[in-house]
Coordinates of C-alpha atoms in Angstrom, one line a residue:
M1 CA -12.9 36.5 -62.2
M2 CA -10.6 35.8 -65.2
F3 CA -7.8 34.6 -62.8
S4 CA -10.4 32.3 -61.1
R5 CA -11.3 30.7 -64.3
L6 CA -7.7 30.2 -65.5
L7 CA -6.9 28.6 -62.2
A8 CA -9.8 26.3 -62.4
A9 CA -8.8 25.2 -65.8
A10 CA -5.3 24.6 -64.6
V11 CA -6.5 22.5 -61.7
V12 CA -8.7 20.3 -64.0
S13 CA -5.9 20.0 -66.4
L14 CA -3.6 18.7 -63.8
S15 CA -6.3 16.3 -62.6
L16 CA -6.7 15.0 -66.2
L17 CA -3.0 14.2 -66.2
G18 CA -3.1 12.2 -62.9
P19 CA -2.4 8.6 -62.7
V20 CA -4.3 6.8 -65.5
S21 CA -3.5 3.1 -66.4
A22 CA -4.6 0.5 -68.8
A23 CA -6.1 -1.4 -65.7
D24 CA -8.8 1.5 -65.7
A25 CA -9.7 0.8 -69.3
I26 CA -13.4 0.6 -70.3
F27 CA -14.7 -1.3 -73.4
P28 CA -17.7 0.4 -75.2
P29 CA -20.3 -2.4 -75.6
G30 CA -19.6 -4.6 -78.6
V31 CA -16.2 -3.2 -79.3
R32 CA -12.8 -5.1 -78.7
I33 CA -10.7 -2.0 -78.0
G34 CA -10.9 0.0 -74.7
L35 CA -9.1 2.7 -72.8
A36 CA -9.2 4.8 -69.7
P37 CA -11.3 7.9 -70.5
L38 CA -10.2 11.3 -69.2
V39 CA -12.1 12.9 -66.5
G40 CA -15.3 14.4 -67.7
L41 CA -15.7 11.7 -70.4
T42 CA -18.7 9.3 -70.1
K43 CA -20.2 6.7 -72.2
A44 CA -21.5 8.2 -75.4
K45 CA -25.2 8.0 -76.4
T46 CA -24.9 7.6 -80.1
F47 CA -21.6 6.0 -81.0
P48 CA -19.2 3.5 -79.4
G49 CA -16.9 5.6 -77.3
F50 CA -17.1 8.6 -74.8
E51 CA -18.1 12.2 -74.7
T52 CA -18.4 15.2 -72.4
E53 CA -21.8 16.1 -71.0
D54 CA -22.3 18.8 -73.6
Q55 CA -21.2 16.3 -76.4
S56 CA -18.5 18.7 -77.5
V57 CA -15.5 16.4 -76.8
K58 CA -15.8 13.0 -78.5
V59 CA -13.7 9.8 -78.3
L60 CA -14.8 7.1 -80.9
L61 CA -13.4 3.6 -80.6
T62 CA -14.0 1.1 -83.5
E63 CA -12.4 -1.8 -85.2
L64 CA -10.8 -1.9 -88.6
P65 CA -9.6 -5.0 -90.6
A66 CA -6.2 -6.5 -89.5
A67 CA -4.5 -5.2 -92.6
A68 CA -5.1 -1.6 -91.7
Y69 CA -2.4 -1.5 -88.9
G70 CA 0.3 -3.0 -91.1
E71 CA -0.4 -0.6 -93.8
V72 CA -0.3 2.5 -91.6
K73 CA 2.8 1.2 -89.8
N74 CA 4.6 0.9 -93.2
A75 CA 3.5 4.2 -94.3
F76 CA 4.7 5.9 -91.0
T77 CA 8.0 4.0 -91.3
A78 CA 8.7 5.0 -94.9
N79 CA 8.0 8.6 -94.1
P80 CA 8.5 9.5 -90.4
G81 CA 8.4 13.1 -91.0
G82 CA 4.9 12.8 -92.3
T83 CA 3.3 15.1 -94.9
G84 CA 2.4 18.8 -94.6
N85 CA 2.0 19.9 -91.1
I86 CA 0.9 16.3 -89.9
K87 CA 3.7 14.4 -88.2
P88 CA 3.0 10.8 -87.2
E89 CA 3.9 9.8 -83.6
S90 CA 4.3 6.4 -82.0
I91 CA 3.2 5.3 -78.5
E92 CA 3.5 2.2 -76.5
T93 CA 0.2 0.6 -75.2
A94 CA -0.6 -2.8 -73.6
A95 CA -1.6 -3.9 -77.2
G96 CA 1.8 -2.9 -78.7
T97 CA 3.1 0.1 -80.5
A98 CA 0.3 2.4 -81.7
Y99 CA 0.7 5.2 -84.2
Y100 CA -1.3 8.5 -84.0
T101 CA -1.5 11.9 -85.7
V102 CA -2.6 15.3 -84.5
E103 CA -4.2 17.9 -86.8
N104 CA -6.3 21.1 -86.6
G105 CA -9.6 21.3 -88.4
R106 CA -13.1 22.7 -88.2
D107 CA -16.4 21.3 -87.1
G108 CA -18.7 23.7 -88.9
A109 CA -17.7 27.1 -87.7
A110 CA -15.9 25.9 -84.7
A111 CA -12.1 25.2 -84.6
V112 CA -11.1 21.7 -83.4
R113 CA -8.2 19.6 -82.7
R114 CA -8.4 16.0 -84.0
Y115 CA -6.4 13.1 -83.0
S116 CA -6.3 9.7 -84.8
M117 CA -4.7 6.5 -83.5
I118 CA -4.4 2.8 -84.8
L119 CA -3.2 -0.1 -82.8
P120 CA -2.9 -3.9 -83.4
G121 CA -5.3 -6.4 -82.4
T122 CA -5.8 -10.1 -82.8
G123 CA -7.4 -10.4 -86.2
F124 CA -8.4 -6.8 -86.4
S125 CA -6.9 -3.2 -85.9
G126 CA -8.1 -0.9 -83.3
Y127 CA -8.8 2.7 -84.2
V128 CA -9.5 5.7 -81.9
A129 CA -10.5 9.2 -83.0
V130 CA -10.6 12.1 -80.7
Q131 CA -12.2 15.6 -81.4
V132 CA -11.5 18.4 -79.0
P133 CA -13.0 21.9 -79.7
E134 CA -10.6 24.8 -79.3
T135 CA -12.9 26.0 -76.2
A136 CA -11.8 22.8 -74.4
S137 CA -8.2 22.6 -75.5
K138 CA -6.7 24.0 -72.4
I139 CA -8.3 21.2 -70.4
Y140 CA -8.1 18.2 -72.9
T141 CA -4.4 19.0 -74.0
D142 CA -2.2 17.1 -76.4
D143 CA -0.5 15.6 -73.4
A144 CA -3.7 14.5 -71.8
V145 CA -4.9 12.8 -75.0
R146 CA -1.7 11.2 -75.3
Q147 CA -1.8 9.7 -71.9
M148 CA -5.3 8.5 -72.6
F149 CA -4.0 6.9 -75.8
A150 CA -1.3 5.2 -73.9
T151 CA -4.1 3.3 -71.7
A152 CA -5.5 1.6 -74.8
V153 CA -6.0 -2.1 -74.6
V154 CA -7.6 -4.8 -76.8
R155 CA -9.5 -8.1 -76.0
K156 CA -9.6 -11.0 -78.2
D157 CA -13.4 -11.4 -78.2
V158 CA -16.5 -9.6 -77.2
P159 CA -18.7 -11.9 -74.9
V160 CA -21.7 -13.1 -77.0
D161 CA -24.2 -11.8 -74.4
E162 CA -22.7 -8.4 -74.6
Q163 CA -22.9 -8.2 -78.4
L164 CA -26.5 -9.4 -78.5
S165 CA -27.4 -6.7 -75.8
T166 CA -26.4 -4.0 -78.2
M167 CA -28.9 -5.2 -80.9
P168 CA -32.5 -3.6 -81.0
F169 CA -33.9 -7.0 -81.3
K170 CA -33.5 -10.3 -79.3
V171 CA -31.8 -13.5 -80.6
T172 CA -32.6 -16.5 -78.5
E173 CA -31.2 -19.2 -80.9
L174 CA -27.7 -19.0 -82.4
S175 CA -28.2 -22.4 -84.4
G176 CA -24.6 -23.5 -83.6
F177 CA -22.8 -20.6 -85.5
K178 CA -19.4 -20.3 -84.1
T179 CA -18.6 -16.6 -84.8
V180 CA -20.9 -13.9 -83.6
R181 CA -20.0 -10.3 -84.6
T182 CA -21.9 -7.0 -84.7
L183 CA -21.6 -5.2 -88.0
G184 CA -23.0 -1.9 -87.0
P185 CA -26.0 -0.4 -85.3
G186 CA -28.8 -2.9 -85.6
A187 CA -27.0 -5.6 -87.7
L188 CA -25.5 -9.0 -86.5
L189 CA -23.4 -11.4 -88.2
L190 CA -23.6 -15.2 -87.3
A191 CA -21.0 -17.4 -89.2
D192 CA -19.5 -20.8 -89.2
G193 CA -16.1 -19.5 -90.6
E194 CA -13.5 -17.7 -88.6
E195 CA -12.6 -14.0 -89.1
D196 CA -8.9 -14.5 -89.7
K197 CA -9.5 -17.1 -92.4
G198 CA -12.5 -15.2 -94.0
I199 CA -16.1 -15.8 -93.1
E200 CA -17.2 -16.1 -96.7
A201 CA -15.8 -19.7 -97.0
A202 CA -18.5 -21.1 -94.7
P203 CA -22.2 -20.6 -94.1
F204 CA -23.1 -17.2 -92.5
V205 CA -26.2 -15.0 -91.9
V206 CA -26.7 -11.2 -91.3
I207 CA -29.7 -10.4 -89.1
G208 CA -30.9 -6.7 -89.1
L209 CA -33.9 -4.5 -89.0
V210 CA -35.4 -2.2 -91.8
A211 CA -37.1 1.0 -90.6
G212 CA -40.6 1.7 -91.9
A213 CA -44.1 0.4 -91.9
T214 CA -45.0 -3.2 -93.1
P215 CA -44.9 -3.0 -96.9
E216 CA -47.9 -3.8 -99.1
A217 CA -47.6 -6.8 -101.2
G218 CA -46.6 -4.9 -104.3
D219 CA -43.8 -3.1 -102.4
R220 CA -42.1 -6.1 -100.9
S221 CA -39.7 -6.7 -103.7
R222 CA -38.4 -3.1 -103.6
I223 CA -38.1 -3.1 -99.8
A224 CA -36.3 -6.4 -99.8
Q225 CA -33.8 -5.3 -102.4
Q226 CA -33.3 -2.0 -100.6
A227 CA -32.6 -3.7 -97.4
A228 CA -30.2 -6.2 -98.9
T229 CA -28.0 -3.4 -100.5
T230 CA -27.8 -1.3 -97.4
I231 CA -26.6 -3.9 -94.9
P232 CA -24.4 -2.2 -92.2
G233 CA -20.9 -3.2 -92.5
V234 CA -20.8 -4.2 -96.3
R235 CA -20.4 -2.1 -99.4
E236 CA -20.7 -2.2 -103.2
A237 CA -23.8 -4.7 -102.9
R238 CA -25.1 -6.0 -106.2
I239 CA -28.3 -8.0 -106.4
T240 CA -28.0 -11.3 -108.0
M241 CA -31.4 -12.7 -107.2
S242 CA -34.6 -11.7 -105.6
E243 CA -37.8 -13.7 -105.5
P244 CA -40.8 -14.3 -103.1
I245 CA -40.9 -17.1 -100.6
R246 CA -42.9 -18.0 -97.6
I247 CA -41.6 -18.6 -94.1
D248 CA -44.0 -20.5 -91.8
G249 CA -46.7 -19.8 -94.1
L250 CA -46.0 -16.0 -94.0
P251 CA -45.0 -14.0 -97.1
A252 CA -41.3 -13.1 -97.5
Y253 CA -38.5 -12.3 -100.0
E254 CA -35.2 -14.0 -100.5
T255 CA -32.7 -11.6 -102.1
R256 CA -29.0 -12.5 -102.7
V257 CA -26.2 -10.0 -103.3
D258 CA -22.5 -10.0 -104.1
A259 CA -20.8 -7.3 -101.9
V260 CA -17.4 -6.3 -100.4
S261 CA -17.0 -7.8 -97.0
P262 CA -16.0 -5.8 -93.7
R263 CA -12.5 -7.4 -93.7
D264 CA -11.7 -5.9 -97.2
Q265 CA -12.9 -2.3 -96.7
W266 CA -10.6 -0.7 -94.1
S267 CA -9.8 2.3 -96.4
T268 CA -13.5 3.4 -96.2
A269 CA -13.8 2.6 -92.6
F270 CA -10.7 4.7 -91.6
P271 CA -12.2 7.9 -92.9
R272 CA -9.4 10.4 -91.6
F273 CA -6.5 8.8 -93.5
R274 CA -5.4 6.8 -96.5
A275 CA -2.2 5.2 -97.0
V276 CA 0.0 6.7 -99.8
R277 CA 3.5 6.0 -101.0
D278 CA 5.0 9.0 -99.1
G279 CA 3.3 8.6 -95.8
I280 CA -0.2 9.2 -94.4
Q281 CA -2.2 11.9 -96.1
P282 CA -5.3 13.4 -94.4
R283 CA -8.5 12.9 -96.3
G284 CA -10.9 15.8 -96.9

């Protein structure tokens, strides 16, 4: 029986290492980075990426500001040997040279193998994070994950209809805004500015939902301020103005905040690593 299990694992492992190319790449909805997932990985239910049926193996794909790739590349170049037991590796993809690391860790009580890769995009950096539990490491091997990384591709834009389809609400009028970008689950950015030049220089609006029941009149100010400071994709929000208004005769609240925009916060969006003088150091 044990021999049969080992043989089955070997057969699956060989199939994972079969021909896979960037032509087979799949883009998670709303994301500009895609890849060809390994056998057994399907679209994830709760995050942009792929996972096994039992959700034990996870592949997250997301975007970081453009500066992230350059900072990681410089750190890798300055210290090719890495730090500790983590040695950076490079790999060629259709998007260009990518850099990745592999480390062992724990997810609760379970031992896991973690892989993190960053690659260049047009006006953004692509980021892929993979987590493989020890129980699946004979199937999803280092070589298999590396082959999957090699299939990574990027696209310049996500079709507007695709972005809108990921929202838990419907937007039927874009009012001439030129840039449409999802900021996170349930939040949408419409802007006149261009991302590579900074959206803050031109009019923009963020549309999102706030969970909970309709607030009572005395609670509207608190709810409005809470919503304004928890917009997905921004951080360090500070309220500068909040006052009641009416929209089409209905009560509403206008709240203004100063905050750090998505393009300035790659270090917090890249949770596994931070750039330091002597290389890339894992963040706990």
